[in-house]
Short mmCIF file of C-alpha atoms and ligand atoms in Angstrom, two decimals:
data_model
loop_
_atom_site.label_atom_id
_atom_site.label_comp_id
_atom_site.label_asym_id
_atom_site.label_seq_id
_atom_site.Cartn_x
_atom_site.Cartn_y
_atom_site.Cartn_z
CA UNK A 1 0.00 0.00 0.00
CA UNK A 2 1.34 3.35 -1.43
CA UNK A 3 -0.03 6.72 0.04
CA UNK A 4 0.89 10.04 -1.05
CA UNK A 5 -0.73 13.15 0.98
CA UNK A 6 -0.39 15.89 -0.76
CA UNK A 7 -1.11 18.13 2.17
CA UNK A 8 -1.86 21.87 1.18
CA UNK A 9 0.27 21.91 -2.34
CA UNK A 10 -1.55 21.29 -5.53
CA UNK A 11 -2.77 23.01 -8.40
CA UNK A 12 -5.14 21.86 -11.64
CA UNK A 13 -1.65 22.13 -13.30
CA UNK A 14 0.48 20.71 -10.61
CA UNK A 15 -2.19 17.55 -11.30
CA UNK A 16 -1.91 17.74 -15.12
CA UNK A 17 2.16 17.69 -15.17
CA UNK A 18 2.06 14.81 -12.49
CA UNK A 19 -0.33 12.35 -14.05
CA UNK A 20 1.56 12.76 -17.33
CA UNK A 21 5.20 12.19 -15.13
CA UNK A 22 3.34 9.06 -13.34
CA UNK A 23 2.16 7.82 -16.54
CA UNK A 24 5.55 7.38 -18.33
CA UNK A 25 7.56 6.35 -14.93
CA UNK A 26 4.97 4.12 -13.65
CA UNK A 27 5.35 0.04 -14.73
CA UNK A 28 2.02 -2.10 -14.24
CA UNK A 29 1.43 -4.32 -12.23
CA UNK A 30 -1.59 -5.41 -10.51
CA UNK A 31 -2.85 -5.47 -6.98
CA UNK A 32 -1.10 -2.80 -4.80
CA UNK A 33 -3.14 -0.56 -2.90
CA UNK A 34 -2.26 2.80 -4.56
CA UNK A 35 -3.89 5.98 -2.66
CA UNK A 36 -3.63 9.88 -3.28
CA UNK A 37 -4.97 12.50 -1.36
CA UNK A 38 -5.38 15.51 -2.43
CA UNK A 39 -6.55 18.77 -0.74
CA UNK A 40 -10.34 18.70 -1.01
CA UNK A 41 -10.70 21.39 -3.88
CA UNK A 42 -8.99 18.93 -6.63
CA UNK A 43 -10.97 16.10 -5.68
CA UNK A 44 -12.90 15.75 -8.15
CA UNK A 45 -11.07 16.63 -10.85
CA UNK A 46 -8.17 14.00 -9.93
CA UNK A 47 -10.61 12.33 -9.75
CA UNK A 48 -12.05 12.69 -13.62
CA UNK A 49 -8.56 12.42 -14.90
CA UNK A 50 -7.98 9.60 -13.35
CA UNK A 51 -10.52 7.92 -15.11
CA UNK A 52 -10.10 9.10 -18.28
CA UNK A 53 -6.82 7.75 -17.98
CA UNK A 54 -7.87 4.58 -16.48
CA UNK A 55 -5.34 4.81 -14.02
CA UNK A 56 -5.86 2.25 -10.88
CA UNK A 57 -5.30 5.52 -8.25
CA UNK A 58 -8.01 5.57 -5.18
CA UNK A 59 -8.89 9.29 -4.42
CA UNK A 60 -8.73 9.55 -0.38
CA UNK A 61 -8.75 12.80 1.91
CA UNK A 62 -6.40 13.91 4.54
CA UNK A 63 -9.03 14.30 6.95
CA UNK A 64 -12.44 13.66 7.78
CA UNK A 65 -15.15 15.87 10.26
CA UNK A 66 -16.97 14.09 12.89
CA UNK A 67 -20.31 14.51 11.92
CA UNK A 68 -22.34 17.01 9.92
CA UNK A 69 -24.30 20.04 10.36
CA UNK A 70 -23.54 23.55 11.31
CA UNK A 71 -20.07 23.10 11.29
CA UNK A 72 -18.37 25.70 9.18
CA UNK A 73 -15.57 24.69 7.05
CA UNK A 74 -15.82 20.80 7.62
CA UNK A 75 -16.18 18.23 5.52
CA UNK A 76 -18.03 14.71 6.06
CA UNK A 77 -17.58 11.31 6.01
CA UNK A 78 -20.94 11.44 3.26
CA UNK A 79 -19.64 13.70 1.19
CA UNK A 80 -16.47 12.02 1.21
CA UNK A 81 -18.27 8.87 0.17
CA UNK A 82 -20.70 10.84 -2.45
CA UNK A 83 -17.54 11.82 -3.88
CA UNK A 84 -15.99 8.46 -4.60
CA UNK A 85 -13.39 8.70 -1.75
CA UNK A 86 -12.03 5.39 -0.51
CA UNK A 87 -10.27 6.25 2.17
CA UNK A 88 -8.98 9.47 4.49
CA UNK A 89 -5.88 9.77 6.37
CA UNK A 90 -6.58 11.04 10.11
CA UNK A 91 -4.55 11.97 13.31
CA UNK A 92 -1.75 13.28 11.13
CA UNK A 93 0.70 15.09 13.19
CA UNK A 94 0.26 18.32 11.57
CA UNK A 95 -3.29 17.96 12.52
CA UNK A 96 -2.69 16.88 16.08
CA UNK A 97 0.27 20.12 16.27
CA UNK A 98 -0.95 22.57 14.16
CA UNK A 99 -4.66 22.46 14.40
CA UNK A 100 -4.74 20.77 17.87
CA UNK A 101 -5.97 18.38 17.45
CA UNK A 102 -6.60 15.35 19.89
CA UNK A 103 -6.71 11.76 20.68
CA UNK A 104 -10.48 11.91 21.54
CA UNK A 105 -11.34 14.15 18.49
CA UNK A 106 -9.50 11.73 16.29
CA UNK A 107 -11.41 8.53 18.32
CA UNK A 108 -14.68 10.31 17.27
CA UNK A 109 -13.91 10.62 13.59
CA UNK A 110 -12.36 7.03 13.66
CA UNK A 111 -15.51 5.21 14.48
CA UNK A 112 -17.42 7.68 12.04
CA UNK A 113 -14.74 7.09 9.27
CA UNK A 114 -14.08 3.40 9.86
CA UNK A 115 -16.67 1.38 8.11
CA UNK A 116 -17.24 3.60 5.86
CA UNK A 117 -13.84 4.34 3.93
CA UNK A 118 -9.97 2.89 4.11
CA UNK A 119 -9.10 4.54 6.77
CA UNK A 120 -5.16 5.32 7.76
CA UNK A 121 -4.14 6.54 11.26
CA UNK A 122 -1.55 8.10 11.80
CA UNK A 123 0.57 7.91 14.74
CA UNK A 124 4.37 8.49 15.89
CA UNK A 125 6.57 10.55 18.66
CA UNK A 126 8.16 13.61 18.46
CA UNK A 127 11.90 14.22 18.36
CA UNK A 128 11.82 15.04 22.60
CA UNK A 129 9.94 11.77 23.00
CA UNK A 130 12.46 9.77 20.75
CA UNK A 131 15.45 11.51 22.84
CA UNK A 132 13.65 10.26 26.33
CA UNK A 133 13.19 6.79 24.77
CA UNK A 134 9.58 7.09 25.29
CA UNK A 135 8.43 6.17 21.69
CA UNK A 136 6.36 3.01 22.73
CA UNK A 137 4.50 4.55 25.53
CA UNK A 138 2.99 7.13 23.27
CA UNK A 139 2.49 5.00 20.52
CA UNK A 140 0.72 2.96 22.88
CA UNK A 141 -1.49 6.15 24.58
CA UNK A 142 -2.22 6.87 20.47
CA UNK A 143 -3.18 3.47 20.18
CA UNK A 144 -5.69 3.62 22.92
CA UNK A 145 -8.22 4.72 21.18
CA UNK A 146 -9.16 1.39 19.18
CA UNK A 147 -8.87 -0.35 22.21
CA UNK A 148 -11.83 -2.94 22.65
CA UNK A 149 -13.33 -2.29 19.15
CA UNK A 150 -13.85 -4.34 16.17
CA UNK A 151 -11.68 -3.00 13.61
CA UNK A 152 -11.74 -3.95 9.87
CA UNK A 153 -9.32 -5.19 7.94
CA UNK A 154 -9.13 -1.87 5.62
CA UNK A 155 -8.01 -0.13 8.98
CA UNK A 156 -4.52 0.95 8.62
CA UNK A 157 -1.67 2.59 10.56
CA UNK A 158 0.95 4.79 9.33
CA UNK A 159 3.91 5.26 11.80
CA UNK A 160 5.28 8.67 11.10
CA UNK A 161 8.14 9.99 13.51
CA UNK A 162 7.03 13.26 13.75
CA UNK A 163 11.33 14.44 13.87
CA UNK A 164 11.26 12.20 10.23
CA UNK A 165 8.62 14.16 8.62
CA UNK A 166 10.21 16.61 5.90
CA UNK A 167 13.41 16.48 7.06
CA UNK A 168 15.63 14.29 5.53
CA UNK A 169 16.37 12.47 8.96
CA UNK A 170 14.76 8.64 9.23
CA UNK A 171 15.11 5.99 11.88
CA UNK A 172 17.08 2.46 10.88
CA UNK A 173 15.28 0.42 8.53
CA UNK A 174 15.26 -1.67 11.29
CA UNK A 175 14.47 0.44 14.04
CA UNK A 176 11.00 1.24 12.20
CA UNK A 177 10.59 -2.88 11.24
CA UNK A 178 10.69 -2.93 15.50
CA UNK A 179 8.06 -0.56 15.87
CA UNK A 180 5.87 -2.06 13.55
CA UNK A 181 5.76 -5.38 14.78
CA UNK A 182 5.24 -3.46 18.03
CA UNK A 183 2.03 -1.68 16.73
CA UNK A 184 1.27 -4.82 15.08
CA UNK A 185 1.72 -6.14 18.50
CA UNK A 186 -0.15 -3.86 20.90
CA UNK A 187 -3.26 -3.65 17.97
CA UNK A 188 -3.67 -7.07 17.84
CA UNK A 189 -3.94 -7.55 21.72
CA UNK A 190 -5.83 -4.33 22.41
CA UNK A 191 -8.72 -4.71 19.70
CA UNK A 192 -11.55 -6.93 20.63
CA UNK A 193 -11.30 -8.83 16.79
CA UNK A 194 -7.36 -8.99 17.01
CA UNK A 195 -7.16 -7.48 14.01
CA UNK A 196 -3.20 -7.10 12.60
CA UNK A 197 -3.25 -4.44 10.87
CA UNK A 198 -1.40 -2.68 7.84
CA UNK A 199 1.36 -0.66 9.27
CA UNK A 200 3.15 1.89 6.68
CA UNK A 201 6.07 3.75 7.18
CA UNK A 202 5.51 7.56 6.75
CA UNK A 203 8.29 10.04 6.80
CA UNK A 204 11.35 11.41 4.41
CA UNK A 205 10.46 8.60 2.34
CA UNK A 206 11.64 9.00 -1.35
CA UNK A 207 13.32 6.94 -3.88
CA UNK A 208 16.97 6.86 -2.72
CA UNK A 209 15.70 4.90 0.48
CA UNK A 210 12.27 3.00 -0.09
CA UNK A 211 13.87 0.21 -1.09
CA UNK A 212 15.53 -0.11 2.29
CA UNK A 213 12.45 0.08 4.16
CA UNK A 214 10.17 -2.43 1.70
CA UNK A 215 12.73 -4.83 2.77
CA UNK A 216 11.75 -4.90 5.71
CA UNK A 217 9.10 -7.53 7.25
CA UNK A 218 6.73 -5.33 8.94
CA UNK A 219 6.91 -2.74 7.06
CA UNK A 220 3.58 -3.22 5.10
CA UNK A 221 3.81 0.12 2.48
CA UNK A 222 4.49 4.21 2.53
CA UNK A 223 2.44 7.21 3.57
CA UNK A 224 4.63 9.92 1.47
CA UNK A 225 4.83 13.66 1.89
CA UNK A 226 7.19 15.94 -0.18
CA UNK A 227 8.33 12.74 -2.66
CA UNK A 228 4.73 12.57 -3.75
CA UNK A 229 4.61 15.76 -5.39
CA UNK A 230 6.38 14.85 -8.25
CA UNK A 231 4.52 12.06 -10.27
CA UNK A 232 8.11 10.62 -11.55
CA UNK A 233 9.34 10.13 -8.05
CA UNK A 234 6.37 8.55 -6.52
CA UNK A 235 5.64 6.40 -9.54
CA UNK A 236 9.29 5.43 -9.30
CA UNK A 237 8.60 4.80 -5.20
CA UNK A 238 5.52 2.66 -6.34
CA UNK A 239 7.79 0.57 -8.68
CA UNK A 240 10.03 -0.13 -6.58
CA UNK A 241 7.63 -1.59 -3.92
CA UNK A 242 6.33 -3.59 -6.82
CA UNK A 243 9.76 -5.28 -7.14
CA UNK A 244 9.66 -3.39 -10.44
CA UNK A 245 13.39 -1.20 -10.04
CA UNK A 246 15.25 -3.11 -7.96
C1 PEP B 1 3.79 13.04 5.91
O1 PEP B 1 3.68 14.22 6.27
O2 PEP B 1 2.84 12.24 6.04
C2 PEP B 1 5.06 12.64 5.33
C3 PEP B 1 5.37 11.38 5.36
O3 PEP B 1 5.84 13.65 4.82
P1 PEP B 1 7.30 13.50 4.15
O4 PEP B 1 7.27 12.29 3.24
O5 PEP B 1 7.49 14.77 3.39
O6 PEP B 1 8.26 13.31 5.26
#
C-alpha cells in the first residue's frame, strides 16, 4: 500500500504535469493498494482524470469531520463517500500540532470514518519523546483509542516519527521494522477482533531509500509527503515496492 498526501500543495496544473510524469515512470502491475490524497478542492477533478486515464489511483482525503451540520468549514464522512473517496488519512501530526488536534477528536472521527472508507491513522513521537526513549509509551497512549473495538481489515496505521517528517532524517530500517511489529503487536492484543493491521512507514520517504524500508518484514507500504509531489518520483517509489526497479 502506497499513500501520497499531498497536504496543502496542488494546483489543476500541478495535477496535469504529475499524471503525465506518473504515466511514463509508472510500470504495471496489478494489486497494490495505490492511494492519493489531495486537498479537497482537486478532488474531483483528480478524480475525472484519473478515469479518463484509467489509471488504478483511489482518491482519499487527509481528513475527515466528525459529523455534519452547522459546522463551518468541515467536511463529512458522506460527502467524502458521495464523492468516490475510498479512504482518508486522520490523526496526522500536523493535525494533532498545528490544528490541535486530539486523541479523543480523532477517536470520534475514527468510528465515524471506519466502516465507511480505508481509513489510515496516523501515529508516531516527536523528536523530545524519541530523545527520552519514550516512543512506545505514546504510541501505545495513540493506540488507545481502538482499544476494545472491532476493527476492519481496511483499517490501517501509518507510523510517522514526527522528527522524520520533511526532514531528511529517518530511523534504521530496522528500528522502524521494531516498531511495527510493536504496533502490530499492541493492535492485535488491544482490539476486541485482534485485528493485525497494515502498518506503513511515513516520513522522508523518497526513492533513494524506499527500497531499504520495503525490505523490511513489517513494514507493510508508505504514507509519502514531499516525494509525492512529483509524479516521476512517486511512480518510481511505487515501482520499486512492486519489485519493479530493484
Ligand atoms: C507526511 O507528512 O505524512 C510525510 C510522510 O511527509 P514526508 O514524506 O514529506 O516526510
Amino acid at each position: 500500500m502506497i499513500v501520497a498526501n499531498w497536504k496543502c500543495n496542488g494546483s489543476k496544473k500541478m495535477i496535469q504535469d504529475w499524471l503525465r510524469q506518473y504515466m511514463d515512470t509508472f510500470i504495471s502491475s496489478t494489486g497494490t493498494y495505490v492511494g492519493i490524497a489531495p486537498p479537497y478542492m482537486y478532488v474531483e477533478h483528480f478524480l475525472n482524470l484519473i478515469n479518463e486515464y484509467g489509471l488504478d489511483i483511489k482518491l482519499g482525503v487527509q481528513d475527515v469531520d466528525k459529523s455534519s451540520g452547522a459546522r463551518t468549514s468541515a467536511i463529512s464522512i458522506d460527502m467524502i463517500q458521495d464523492m468516490d473517496c475510498k479512504f482518508t488519512i486522520l490523526g496526522h501530526s500536523e493535525k494533532r500540532v498545528i490544528f490541535n488536534e486530539s486523541n479523543e477528536n480523532i477517536s470520534k472521527k475514527l468510528d465515524i470514518a471506519i466502516d465507511k472508507v480505508d481509513a489510515i491513522y496516523c501515529i508516531g513521537e516527536s523528536a523530545e519523546e524519541n530523545n527520552k526513549n519514550q516512543t512506545k509509551d505514546i504510541l501505545e497512549n495513540q493506540l488507545s483509542i481502538i482499544k476494545g473495538k472491532i476493527i476492519p481489515s481496511s483499517f490501517s496505521i501509518a507510523y510517522e516519527p514526527v522528527w522524520a517528517i520533511g526532514t531528511g532524517n529517518t530511523p534504521t530500517p530496522e528500528d522502524i521494522n521494531d516498531i511495527h511489529k510493536f504496533i502490530k503487536d499492541v493492535v492485535q492484543s488491544s482490539t476486541e477482533n485482534n485485528i493485525v493491521p497494515t502498518v506503513l512507514y511515513g516520513g522522508s520517504v523518497n526513492e533513494a531509500n524506499a527500497e531499504s524500508f520495503f525490505k523490511q518484514n513489517y513494514i507493510d507500504g508508505a504514507l509519502i509527503g514531499g516525494a509525492s509531489l512529483e509524479g516521476k518520483s512517486f511512480a518510481n517509489i511505487v515501482n520499486i515496492f512492486n519489485g519493479k526497479n530493484l
